[in-house]
Amino acid sequence: MDIYERLYKIYPNKNVRNRVEHIQIIRDEDIERFKNLNLIASFQPIFTLEKELTLKRVGERRIKDTYRFRTFLEKGIKVIFNSDTPFGAATLKNKEGKDFNGFEPLLGIHCAVNDINLNKGENVTVKQAVECYTKNAAYANYMENIYGTLERGKYADFVVLEEDIFNINTEQIKDVEIFMTVIDGEVGYIK
């Protein structure tokens, strides 16, 4: 943030969409700075599964500063989710008893909406999590006019799920299967 502050003094255009990747740990006093700099927060929700590693590296006293999904959204900061490297995924099994590979967006949504985070109370709604993976991610990449939502004139890139993740127990989201993928209006996969 210090670097962004210096850069913005030289180049005051705050209409750029700079982001901070892996904003997993942040102090309260820096969240307001983050917002004032109009930065985008990029989180990897599956990292919340790495509880032992997080405790070992961060320590109990700093857990309150980790994975602040809800806090960032409540402060009006643009948040995006992504899968990154599949760390932590092996701590959960899918419904067939196999390890997740970690890149599954539904696993990330599961992690973001259920209160499995060591920093309790930072979970978000299913709608917020989906928007962080879709609408907000398109915005962060200057592509909100062609991706991120299903609207006339945009690329028809979407998945059809076997269950409605907005109307099931959130603990089941990680096990929902993809029925179909559509890319630019063409079926790419069908079960």
PDB file of C-alpha atoms in Angstrom:
ATOM      1  CA  MET A   1       0.000   0.000   0.000  1.00  0.00           C
ATOM      2  CA  ASP A   2       2.939   2.314   0.631  1.00  0.00           C
ATOM      3  CA  ILE A   3       4.040   1.776  -2.970  1.00  0.00           C
ATOM      4  CA  TYR A   4       0.557   2.467  -4.339  1.00  0.00           C
ATOM      5  CA  GLU A   5       0.336   5.634  -2.229  1.00  0.00           C
ATOM      6  CA  ARG A   6       3.655   6.873  -3.655  1.00  0.00           C
ATOM      7  CA  LEU A   7       2.640   5.982  -7.203  1.00  0.00           C
ATOM      8  CA  TYR A   8      -0.730   7.724  -6.895  1.00  0.00           C
ATOM      9  CA  LYS A   9       1.056  10.913  -5.806  1.00  0.00           C
ATOM     10  CA  ILE A  10       3.073  10.803  -9.043  1.00  0.00           C
ATOM     11  CA  TYR A  11       0.235   9.440 -11.213  1.00  0.00           C
ATOM     12  CA  PRO A  12      -3.004  10.559  -9.532  1.00  0.00           C
ATOM     13  CA  ASN A  13      -5.356   8.547 -11.790  1.00  0.00           C
ATOM     14  CA  LYS A  14      -7.272   6.422  -9.308  1.00  0.00           C
ATOM     15  CA  ASN A  15      -9.471   4.966 -12.047  1.00  0.00           C
ATOM     16  CA  VAL A  16      -7.010   2.143 -12.512  1.00  0.00           C
ATOM     17  CA  ARG A  17      -7.988  -1.245 -11.123  1.00  0.00           C
ATOM     18  CA  ASN A  18      -4.955  -2.267  -9.157  1.00  0.00           C
ATOM     19  CA  ARG A  19      -5.266  -5.228  -6.867  1.00  0.00           C
ATOM     20  CA  VAL A  20      -3.425  -6.999  -4.128  1.00  0.00           C
ATOM     21  CA  GLU A  21      -3.153 -10.744  -4.601  1.00  0.00           C
ATOM     22  CA  HIS A  22      -3.144 -12.976  -1.532  1.00  0.00           C
ATOM     23  CA  ILE A  23      -4.550 -10.317   0.781  1.00  0.00           C
ATOM     24  CA  GLN A  24      -4.883 -13.063   3.364  1.00  0.00           C
ATOM     25  CA  ILE A  25      -3.622 -11.033   6.320  1.00  0.00           C
ATOM     26  CA  ILE A  26      -4.319  -7.354   6.980  1.00  0.00           C
ATOM     27  CA  ARG A  27      -4.541  -5.207  10.094  1.00  0.00           C
ATOM     28  CA  ASP A  28      -7.692  -3.209  10.836  1.00  0.00           C
ATOM     29  CA  GLU A  29      -5.906   0.105  10.388  1.00  0.00           C
ATOM     30  CA  ASP A  30      -4.827  -0.856   6.866  1.00  0.00           C
ATOM     31  CA  ILE A  31      -8.296  -1.782   5.603  1.00  0.00           C
ATOM     32  CA  GLU A  32      -9.338   1.875   5.395  1.00  0.00           C
ATOM     33  CA  ARG A  33      -6.097   2.676   3.526  1.00  0.00           C
ATOM     34  CA  PHE A  34      -6.923  -0.190   1.166  1.00  0.00           C
ATOM     35  CA  LYS A  35     -10.347   1.305   0.487  1.00  0.00           C
ATOM     36  CA  ASN A  36      -9.023   4.845   0.047  1.00  0.00           C
ATOM     37  CA  LEU A  37      -6.545   3.575  -2.544  1.00  0.00           C
ATOM     38  CA  ASN A  38      -9.433   1.931  -4.411  1.00  0.00           C
ATOM     39  CA  LEU A  39      -7.574  -1.381  -4.492  1.00  0.00           C
ATOM     40  CA  ILE A  40      -9.169  -4.703  -5.377  1.00  0.00           C
ATOM     41  CA  ALA A  41      -8.747  -7.480  -2.823  1.00  0.00           C
ATOM     42  CA  SER A  42      -7.925 -10.882  -4.293  1.00  0.00           C
ATOM     43  CA  PHE A  43      -8.552 -13.817  -1.969  1.00  0.00           C
ATOM     44  CA  GLN A  44      -8.193 -17.572  -2.354  1.00  0.00           C
ATOM     45  CA  PRO A  45     -10.953 -18.998  -0.122  1.00  0.00           C
ATOM     46  CA  ILE A  46      -9.619 -22.571  -0.247  1.00  0.00           C
ATOM     47  CA  PHE A  47      -6.670 -21.397   1.838  1.00  0.00           C
ATOM     48  CA  THR A  48      -9.027 -21.283   4.829  1.00  0.00           C
ATOM     49  CA  LEU A  49      -8.714 -25.077   4.844  1.00  0.00           C
ATOM     50  CA  GLU A  50      -5.051 -24.756   5.831  1.00  0.00           C
ATOM     51  CA  LYS A  51      -5.801 -24.221   9.485  1.00  0.00           C
ATOM     52  CA  GLU A  52      -2.683 -25.829  10.957  1.00  0.00           C
ATOM     53  CA  LEU A  53      -0.371 -24.087   8.513  1.00  0.00           C
ATOM     54  CA  THR A  54      -2.072 -20.737   9.148  1.00  0.00           C
ATOM     55  CA  LEU A  55      -1.825 -21.102  12.932  1.00  0.00           C
ATOM     56  CA  LYS A  56       1.819 -22.145  12.658  1.00  0.00           C
ATOM     57  CA  ARG A  57       2.787 -19.218  10.427  1.00  0.00           C
ATOM     58  CA  VAL A  58       0.489 -16.488  11.720  1.00  0.00           C
ATOM     59  CA  GLY A  59      -0.065 -17.419  15.341  1.00  0.00           C
ATOM     60  CA  GLU A  60      -3.236 -17.289  17.393  1.00  0.00           C
ATOM     61  CA  ARG A  61      -3.017 -13.543  18.123  1.00  0.00           C
ATOM     62  CA  ARG A  62      -3.144 -12.571  14.428  1.00  0.00           C
ATOM     63  CA  ILE A  63      -5.978 -14.892  13.334  1.00  0.00           C
ATOM     64  CA  LYS A  64      -8.346 -11.913  13.664  1.00  0.00           C
ATOM     65  CA  ASP A  65      -6.442 -10.284  10.772  1.00  0.00           C
ATOM     66  CA  THR A  66      -6.844 -13.200   8.349  1.00  0.00           C
ATOM     67  CA  TYR A  67      -9.265 -13.916   5.506  1.00  0.00           C
ATOM     68  CA  ARG A  68     -11.420 -10.806   6.008  1.00  0.00           C
ATOM     69  CA  PHE A  69     -13.924 -11.587   3.219  1.00  0.00           C
ATOM     70  CA  ARG A  70     -16.998 -10.142   4.912  1.00  0.00           C
ATOM     71  CA  THR A  71     -15.172  -7.131   6.360  1.00  0.00           C
ATOM     72  CA  PHE A  72     -13.862  -6.090   2.955  1.00  0.00           C
ATOM     73  CA  LEU A  73     -17.264  -6.437   1.301  1.00  0.00           C
ATOM     74  CA  GLU A  74     -18.996  -4.550   4.120  1.00  0.00           C
ATOM     75  CA  LYS A  75     -16.468  -1.725   3.711  1.00  0.00           C
ATOM     76  CA  GLY A  76     -17.384  -1.466   0.016  1.00  0.00           C
ATOM     77  CA  ILE A  77     -14.071  -2.821  -1.242  1.00  0.00           C
ATOM     78  CA  LYS A  78     -14.202  -4.772  -4.502  1.00  0.00           C
ATOM     79  CA  VAL A  79     -13.331  -8.414  -3.731  1.00  0.00           C
ATOM     80  CA  ILE A  80     -12.443 -11.173  -6.155  1.00  0.00           C
ATOM     81  CA  PHE A  81     -11.987 -14.865  -5.445  1.00  0.00           C
ATOM     82  CA  ASN A  82      -9.799 -17.330  -7.301  1.00  0.00           C
ATOM     83  CA  SER A  83      -8.437 -20.800  -6.746  1.00  0.00           C
ATOM     84  CA  ASP A  84      -4.684 -20.249  -7.086  1.00  0.00           C
ATOM     85  CA  THR A  85      -2.615 -23.331  -6.286  1.00  0.00           C
ATOM     86  CA  PRO A  86      -4.543 -26.234  -4.758  1.00  0.00           C
ATOM     87  CA  PHE A  87      -3.195 -25.986  -1.234  1.00  0.00           C
ATOM     88  CA  GLY A  88      -5.476 -27.208   1.485  1.00  0.00           C
ATOM     89  CA  ALA A  89      -7.834 -29.083  -0.805  1.00  0.00           C
ATOM     90  CA  ALA A  90      -6.784 -32.507   0.446  1.00  0.00           C
ATOM     91  CA  THR A  91      -8.218 -31.718   3.868  1.00  0.00           C
ATOM     92  CA  LEU A  92     -11.726 -32.285   2.481  1.00  0.00           C
ATOM     93  CA  LYS A  93     -13.084 -35.242   0.567  1.00  0.00           C
ATOM     94  CA  ASN A  94     -15.709 -35.114  -2.148  1.00  0.00           C
ATOM     95  CA  LYS A  95     -18.848 -37.233  -1.938  1.00  0.00           C
ATOM     96  CA  GLU A  96     -16.998 -40.196  -3.505  1.00  0.00           C
ATOM     97  CA  GLY A  97     -14.382 -39.976  -0.729  1.00  0.00           C
ATOM     98  CA  LYS A  98     -11.663 -38.637  -3.059  1.00  0.00           C
ATOM     99  CA  ASP A  99      -9.492 -35.589  -2.517  1.00  0.00           C
ATOM    100  CA  PHE A 100     -10.457 -32.355  -4.214  1.00  0.00           C
ATOM    101  CA  ASN A 101      -7.765 -31.064  -6.537  1.00  0.00           C
ATOM    102  CA  GLY A 102      -8.208 -27.534  -5.183  1.00  0.00           C
ATOM    103  CA  PHE A 103      -9.034 -25.660  -8.358  1.00  0.00           C
ATOM    104  CA  GLU A 104     -12.800 -26.194  -8.063  1.00  0.00           C
ATOM    105  CA  PRO A 105     -14.680 -22.867  -7.782  1.00  0.00           C
ATOM    106  CA  LEU A 106     -17.489 -24.668  -5.941  1.00  0.00           C
ATOM    107  CA  LEU A 107     -14.995 -25.730  -3.283  1.00  0.00           C
ATOM    108  CA  GLY A 108     -13.927 -22.096  -2.989  1.00  0.00           C
ATOM    109  CA  ILE A 109     -17.544 -20.988  -2.666  1.00  0.00           C
ATOM    110  CA  HIS A 110     -18.026 -23.671   0.009  1.00  0.00           C
ATOM    111  CA  CYS A 111     -15.034 -22.282   1.915  1.00  0.00           C
ATOM    112  CA  ALA A 112     -16.193 -18.673   1.602  1.00  0.00           C
ATOM    113  CA  VAL A 113     -19.797 -19.202   2.722  1.00  0.00           C
ATOM    114  CA  ASN A 114     -19.415 -21.730   5.514  1.00  0.00           C
ATOM    115  CA  ASP A 115     -17.983 -20.675   8.852  1.00  0.00           C
ATOM    116  CA  ILE A 116     -14.870 -22.858   8.519  1.00  0.00           C
ATOM    117  CA  ASN A 117     -12.486 -19.911   8.558  1.00  0.00           C
ATOM    118  CA  LEU A 118     -10.336 -19.670  11.687  1.00  0.00           C
ATOM    119  CA  ASN A 119     -11.417 -16.029  11.730  1.00  0.00           C
ATOM    120  CA  LYS A 120     -15.031 -16.738  12.620  1.00  0.00           C
ATOM    121  CA  GLY A 121     -17.749 -14.554  11.170  1.00  0.00           C
ATOM    122  CA  GLU A 122     -15.889 -13.624   7.971  1.00  0.00           C
ATOM    123  CA  ASN A 123     -17.997 -15.946   5.801  1.00  0.00           C
ATOM    124  CA  VAL A 124     -20.145 -14.370   3.075  1.00  0.00           C
ATOM    125  CA  THR A 125     -23.430 -15.208   1.370  1.00  0.00           C
ATOM    126  CA  VAL A 126     -23.609 -17.552  -1.613  1.00  0.00           C
ATOM    127  CA  LYS A 127     -24.591 -14.602  -3.810  1.00  0.00           C
ATOM    128  CA  GLN A 128     -21.579 -12.596  -2.658  1.00  0.00           C
ATOM    129  CA  ALA A 129     -19.230 -15.543  -3.238  1.00  0.00           C
ATOM    130  CA  VAL A 130     -20.569 -16.167  -6.743  1.00  0.00           C
ATOM    131  CA  GLU A 131     -20.191 -12.472  -7.582  1.00  0.00           C
ATOM    132  CA  CYS A 132     -16.605 -12.509  -6.309  1.00  0.00           C
ATOM    133  CA  TYR A 133     -15.816 -15.326  -8.750  1.00  0.00           C
ATOM    134  CA  THR A 134     -17.752 -13.859 -11.696  1.00  0.00           C
ATOM    135  CA  LYS A 135     -18.985 -10.272 -11.805  1.00  0.00           C
ATOM    136  CA  ASN A 136     -16.225  -8.804  -9.638  1.00  0.00           C
ATOM    137  CA  ALA A 137     -13.488 -10.798 -11.384  1.00  0.00           C
ATOM    138  CA  ALA A 138     -14.672  -9.507 -14.774  1.00  0.00           C
ATOM    139  CA  TYR A 139     -14.606  -5.956 -13.392  1.00  0.00           C
ATOM    140  CA  ALA A 140     -11.070  -6.397 -12.033  1.00  0.00           C
ATOM    141  CA  ASN A 141      -9.936  -7.369 -15.526  1.00  0.00           C
ATOM    142  CA  TYR A 142     -11.741  -4.489 -17.307  1.00  0.00           C
ATOM    143  CA  MET A 143     -14.068  -7.036 -18.905  1.00  0.00           C
ATOM    144  CA  GLU A 144     -17.361  -6.298 -17.168  1.00  0.00           C
ATOM    145  CA  ASN A 145     -18.922  -5.315 -20.507  1.00  0.00           C
ATOM    146  CA  ILE A 146     -18.414  -8.797 -21.962  1.00  0.00           C
ATOM    147  CA  TYR A 147     -18.117 -11.223 -19.007  1.00  0.00           C
ATOM    148  CA  GLY A 148     -19.234 -11.694 -15.428  1.00  0.00           C
ATOM    149  CA  THR A 149     -23.014 -11.667 -15.771  1.00  0.00           C
ATOM    150  CA  LEU A 150     -25.576 -13.204 -18.101  1.00  0.00           C
ATOM    151  CA  GLU A 151     -26.842 -10.312 -20.183  1.00  0.00           C
ATOM    152  CA  ARG A 152     -27.607  -9.600 -23.808  1.00  0.00           C
ATOM    153  CA  GLY A 153     -24.441  -8.641 -25.682  1.00  0.00           C
ATOM    154  CA  LYS A 154     -22.052 -10.490 -23.391  1.00  0.00           C
ATOM    155  CA  TYR A 155     -20.300 -13.768 -24.017  1.00  0.00           C
ATOM    156  CA  ALA A 156     -22.508 -16.627 -22.901  1.00  0.00           C
ATOM    157  CA  ASP A 157     -19.959 -18.345 -20.645  1.00  0.00           C
ATOM    158  CA  PHE A 158     -21.630 -20.221 -17.815  1.00  0.00           C
ATOM    159  CA  VAL A 159     -22.168 -23.545 -16.086  1.00  0.00           C
ATOM    160  CA  VAL A 160     -25.367 -25.413 -15.376  1.00  0.00           C
ATOM    161  CA  LEU A 161     -25.198 -27.123 -11.998  1.00  0.00           C
ATOM    162  CA  GLU A 162     -27.106 -30.215 -10.943  1.00  0.00           C
ATOM    163  CA  GLU A 163     -28.450 -28.355  -7.914  1.00  0.00           C
ATOM    164  CA  ASP A 164     -29.348 -24.769  -7.087  1.00  0.00           C
ATOM    165  CA  ILE A 165     -26.549 -23.662  -4.754  1.00  0.00           C
ATOM    166  CA  PHE A 166     -28.687 -20.706  -3.642  1.00  0.00           C
ATOM    167  CA  ASN A 167     -31.317 -23.057  -2.202  1.00  0.00           C
ATOM    168  CA  ILE A 168     -29.431 -25.951  -0.603  1.00  0.00           C
ATOM    169  CA  ASN A 169     -27.600 -26.401   2.662  1.00  0.00           C
ATOM    170  CA  THR A 170     -24.320 -24.529   2.126  1.00  0.00           C
ATOM    171  CA  GLU A 171     -22.367 -27.520   3.457  1.00  0.00           C
ATOM    172  CA  GLN A 172     -23.454 -29.383   0.288  1.00  0.00           C
ATOM    173  CA  ILE A 173     -22.098 -26.820  -2.202  1.00  0.00           C
ATOM    174  CA  LYS A 174     -18.712 -28.523  -2.484  1.00  0.00           C
ATOM    175  CA  ASP A 175     -20.410 -31.704  -3.721  1.00  0.00           C
ATOM    176  CA  VAL A 176     -22.645 -30.163  -6.382  1.00  0.00           C
ATOM    177  CA  GLU A 177     -21.728 -31.464  -9.811  1.00  0.00           C
ATOM    178  CA  ILE A 178     -21.521 -29.610 -13.079  1.00  0.00           C
ATOM    179  CA  PHE A 179     -24.113 -30.731 -15.578  1.00  0.00           C
ATOM    180  CA  MET A 180     -23.033 -28.544 -18.485  1.00  0.00           C
ATOM    181  CA  THR A 181     -20.547 -25.843 -19.449  1.00  0.00           C
ATOM    182  CA  VAL A 182     -21.266 -23.270 -22.140  1.00  0.00           C
ATOM    183  CA  ILE A 183     -18.524 -21.156 -23.656  1.00  0.00           C
ATOM    184  CA  ASP A 184     -19.466 -18.243 -25.906  1.00  0.00           C
ATOM    185  CA  GLY A 185     -22.892 -19.790 -26.382  1.00  0.00           C
ATOM    186  CA  GLU A 186     -21.562 -23.220 -27.386  1.00  0.00           C
ATOM    187  CA  VAL A 187     -21.882 -26.308 -25.211  1.00  0.00           C
ATOM    188  CA  GLY A 188     -18.382 -27.308 -24.156  1.00  0.00           C
ATOM    189  CA  TYR A 189     -19.311 -30.166 -21.849  1.00  0.00           C
ATOM    190  CA  ILE A 190     -22.463 -32.038 -20.982  1.00  0.00           C
ATOM    191  CA  LYS A 191     -22.758 -34.837 -18.461  1.00  0.00           C
TER     192      LYS A 191
END
